[in-house]
Amino acid sequence: MRVKDTLHLGKTKFPMRGSLPKREPEWQADWEENQLYEQRQKLNEGKPTFMLHDGPPFANGNIHLGHAMNKVSKDIIVRYKSMHGFRAPYVPGWDTHGLPIEQQLAKQGIDRKTMDPIEYRKLCFDYAMGEVEKQKAGFKRLGISADWDHPYITLQPEFEAEEVRIFGKMAEKGYIYKGKKPVYWSPSSESTLAEAEIEYHDVKSPSIFVAFKVIDGKGVLDADTSLIIWTTTPWTIPANLAISVNPRFDYSVIEANGQKYVIATERLAEATAAIGFEDYQVVKHVSGKDLELITAKHPLYDRESLVILGDHVTLDDGTGLVHTAPGHGADDFNVGMKYHLPIYSVVDAQGYMNENAPGFEGVFYDDANKMVTDALEENGSLLKLSFFTHSYPHDWRTKKPVIYRATTQWFASIDAFRDQILEQINGVKFFPEWGKTRLYNMIRDRGDWVISRQRAWGLPLPIFYAEDGTAIITPETINHVADLFAEHGSIVWYEKTAKELLPEGFTHPGSPNGEFTKEKDILDVWFDSGSSHQSVMAQRDDLSFPADLYLEGSDQYRGWFNSSIITSVAVTGQAPYRQVLSQGFTLDAKGHKMSKSLGNVIDPNDIFKQMGAEIIRLWVASVDTSSDVAVSMDVMRQVSESYRKIRNTMRFMLANVTDFDLNQNKVAYEDLREVDQYMLARLNEVMTKVYAAYDEYDFATVYKLINSFLVNDLSAFYLDVAKDVVYIDAENDPERRSMQTVIYECLVDLTKLLTPILPHTAEEVWSYLSEPEDYVQLAEMPEVKKLVSQDTLLVQWSNFMKFRDDVHRALEEARNEKIIGKSLEAAITIYPNTELKNILSMLDANLAQLLIVSKLTISDDQVPADTTKFNDFAIKVEHAPGEVCDRCRKTLTDVGSDTDLPNLCASCAAIVRQEFPEVIEEGFDTNK
């Protein structure tokens, strides 16, 4: 027998390497086969509910790291709540209507305009469902626990039916109307866009100053005067009907180059410099309000432009006189309505100039910029042309510029119940807190919602028209259509005629001949997902409305958070969520947004194959997701190293309780040594803080707390000390069993605390523990215990840990001076001040053992010169007297006191005599 064979060196089959890419799919298959999600739901029946409602990702393309961050965050919350006293079902969802799917079919050569709409919608349906299954596989590979067999999908008949009912309720309350006004129009998509579908990119645009000659100056301006406007959209000049001025501004009539011009007085310096008027003189001043109803000649056509008053005119740029085309701008439209101006739209659905722009018909609007500018220059109206780069709205799907275009659309009025929405926002808790202000301001400032879209793949607007053009939206027609959609799906709208879709025997005064038509537009897809609070949460038996939490990216303040609260307040009077949590975006290492075109996208599948899903999950838990998060494969490798340390610490603890039987060897708390009680108090303290962080959805703090406890409290201190107890002491020595009791309890509790973040690893650890639950996912979170004298313990031992740091510094200095090598070669003498003396005297502990030195003395003698000094106490480090024990490696003077075991100290010799008596007869084997 060798000396090391007498040590209780821990052994475990728990592998050092996780082999996560190989083993995670095996664990996931086992969880699915044993229906762990369903088992957890069964266990939680009757408990208070926590409802996290899944914002539906769009069913198009493979999952990316943004998806992963979103879904893992939700999974951490749901797993935590499910193990901590709540029934927390999680129903995943998908958004499946809309332009991206039409674009994917177009890439396959499918032309929707030449296809039967029914066949086209079937192709869209099949494509969407294929994408759902592809993304579902990716989410399941992340280890997300969910009701995967019963997701909600916006194309499901039951979802569509409820969405129709929501639309009907809004119409019944008078919130739905049809009108013609300028809206965001995407020529590349041939459809209107909501504000949520707009993103901004820099573009180079023309900047022109144009002179409008006065026709009737109303006695305020002379006929030889011109009004100067500034615009960056020359193509809208053919749509000009007016020039807006601010009634509160002062305007100057100037003379330059032999001509008179009008410019706002406060813009004179900037505007004249931009135009190139080097010398000018102010002829007179006029008030903006006095310019009202002056007429000027349109610079291209034989018609007048009316001077009108508008508060939207500012002095930020331009001339203080605003080119006004009511068909191509929101402010233009609003001020034009006050003056009863007609609504001219000079472009068609594809962005080509139409008959309202004579001389430019058939020209794409962007190309018309040059033609219009040339025409203005030719007739002398153009004063200056230059170019500048600025931020401009783009279609978020096609990435192409959008325009304002007046079209007849269906709208949802926000004004009608805006105050109710704002009141509900004030009752919602936001993470981060600034989210409340952001959503509040967006709702406060937004216009009415354009809900109609000129596309094919979506929920048809459930509107009929009588022979006289009257729109028909009644409770009777809405409920009938909803019932049809619930039974057949929305495709029935295309399979049947309007009369067949209406209730049997339906009549209307506007259709004396009994003929009806149906709406061809579809609903905005934000109305789809924005209806999920009723279509899903209020409809499913295992869910409830309102949800406790909505969690999505920060872009959803203009998207899902926005549309959901509008529809919810409209039909129920309350917000659909009690809490909103927003997250930032994933960026590359240089802080750039990830995109396929830039080639900086990290595919989660690559991480699955190289490192495992646990690494993605740990990454999500370790970063501050409330703002944008930079990520790279190097970052993932760093996270992998952190995971390795967590895993190895858990493995070390498992190895050191392999001979520990909880039922037979557990030591009661009151019988534990003080240092052991302290570790349980620290565990209790960490647990309390971890729960508080989990409750605030602060995963980064959860990770830091647990990781710090593992690294600093356990690895660097308690487990380091444990080697000299668990390895060395007799098998059933009370000190050894005390430490094993604490190690085992830490193992169990930490495994549970880590389960929401690292479920695969937690289950692997759990399989080596003697706990009643077959899976840790079916266990409950550990309770925070009321430990005797916990606060006192924490204070006293916190002071000791600070003292321990000072001892380590002294030992390091001695090591550098070659006085000692390892700390067990040291004998230290403490020359304490009164405070330190009291701290150490109050500890019931073997201080030499805790500091991992062979000898410790506390001295009241005068402090010698050769010490390491700390404020008003000192530590002297010397090489310990005696010999090194072959078994415990301490340097002690009693080595050899047992003549049969000359290389062992007295303590180790006694243990060997008791547990390995054969050594006395046979001696130790020194050849191996």
PDB file of C-alpha atoms in Angstrom, residues 207-210 228-230 263 267-278 280 317-319 382-388:
ATOM      1  CA  SER A 207     -31.092  70.366 -52.227  1.00  0.00           C
ATOM      2  CA  ILE A 208     -32.848  73.059 -54.265  1.00  0.00           C
ATOM      3  CA  PHE A 209     -34.017  76.612 -53.675  1.00  0.00           C
ATOM      4  CA  VAL A 210     -36.916  77.561 -55.959  1.00  0.00           C
ATOM      5  CA  ILE A 228     -38.264  81.186 -52.037  1.00  0.00           C
ATOM      6  CA  ILE A 229     -38.857  77.637 -50.907  1.00  0.00           C
ATOM      7  CA  TRP A 230     -36.288  74.908 -50.168  1.00  0.00           C
ATOM      8  CA  ILE A 263     -37.169  84.877 -46.725  1.00  0.00           C
ATOM      9  CA  ARG A 267     -33.003  82.487 -41.843  1.00  0.00           C
ATOM     10  CA  LEU A 268     -31.588  85.341 -43.928  1.00  0.00           C
ATOM     11  CA  ALA A 269     -27.911  84.773 -43.203  1.00  0.00           C
ATOM     12  CA  GLU A 270     -27.958  81.015 -43.756  1.00  0.00           C
ATOM     13  CA  ALA A 271     -30.336  81.009 -46.731  1.00  0.00           C
ATOM     14  CA  THR A 272     -28.655  83.836 -48.688  1.00  0.00           C
ATOM     15  CA  ALA A 273     -25.254  82.207 -48.139  1.00  0.00           C
ATOM     16  CA  ALA A 274     -26.572  78.840 -49.347  1.00  0.00           C
ATOM     17  CA  ILE A 275     -28.192  80.404 -52.441  1.00  0.00           C
ATOM     18  CA  GLY A 276     -25.161  82.548 -53.202  1.00  0.00           C
ATOM     19  CA  PHE A 277     -26.655  86.030 -52.733  1.00  0.00           C
ATOM     20  CA  GLU A 278     -23.457  87.880 -51.930  1.00  0.00           C
ATOM     21  CA  TYR A 280     -28.566  91.942 -50.778  1.00  0.00           C
ATOM     22  CA  ASP A 317     -33.402  74.989 -41.989  1.00  0.00           C
ATOM     23  CA  GLY A 318     -34.570  76.249 -45.392  1.00  0.00           C
ATOM     24  CA  THR A 319     -36.093  79.707 -45.817  1.00  0.00           C
ATOM     25  CA  LEU A 382     -34.123  77.353 -59.834  1.00  0.00           C
ATOM     26  CA  LEU A 383     -31.924  79.561 -57.646  1.00  0.00           C
ATOM     27  CA  LYS A 384     -29.517  76.918 -56.360  1.00  0.00           C
ATOM     28  CA  LEU A 385     -28.861  73.185 -56.680  1.00  0.00           C
ATOM     29  CA  SER A 386     -26.508  71.291 -54.359  1.00  0.00           C
ATOM     30  CA  PHE A 387     -26.319  67.859 -52.809  1.00  0.00           C
ATOM     31  CA  PHE A 388     -26.072  66.671 -49.228  1.00  0.00           C
TER      32      PHE A 388
END
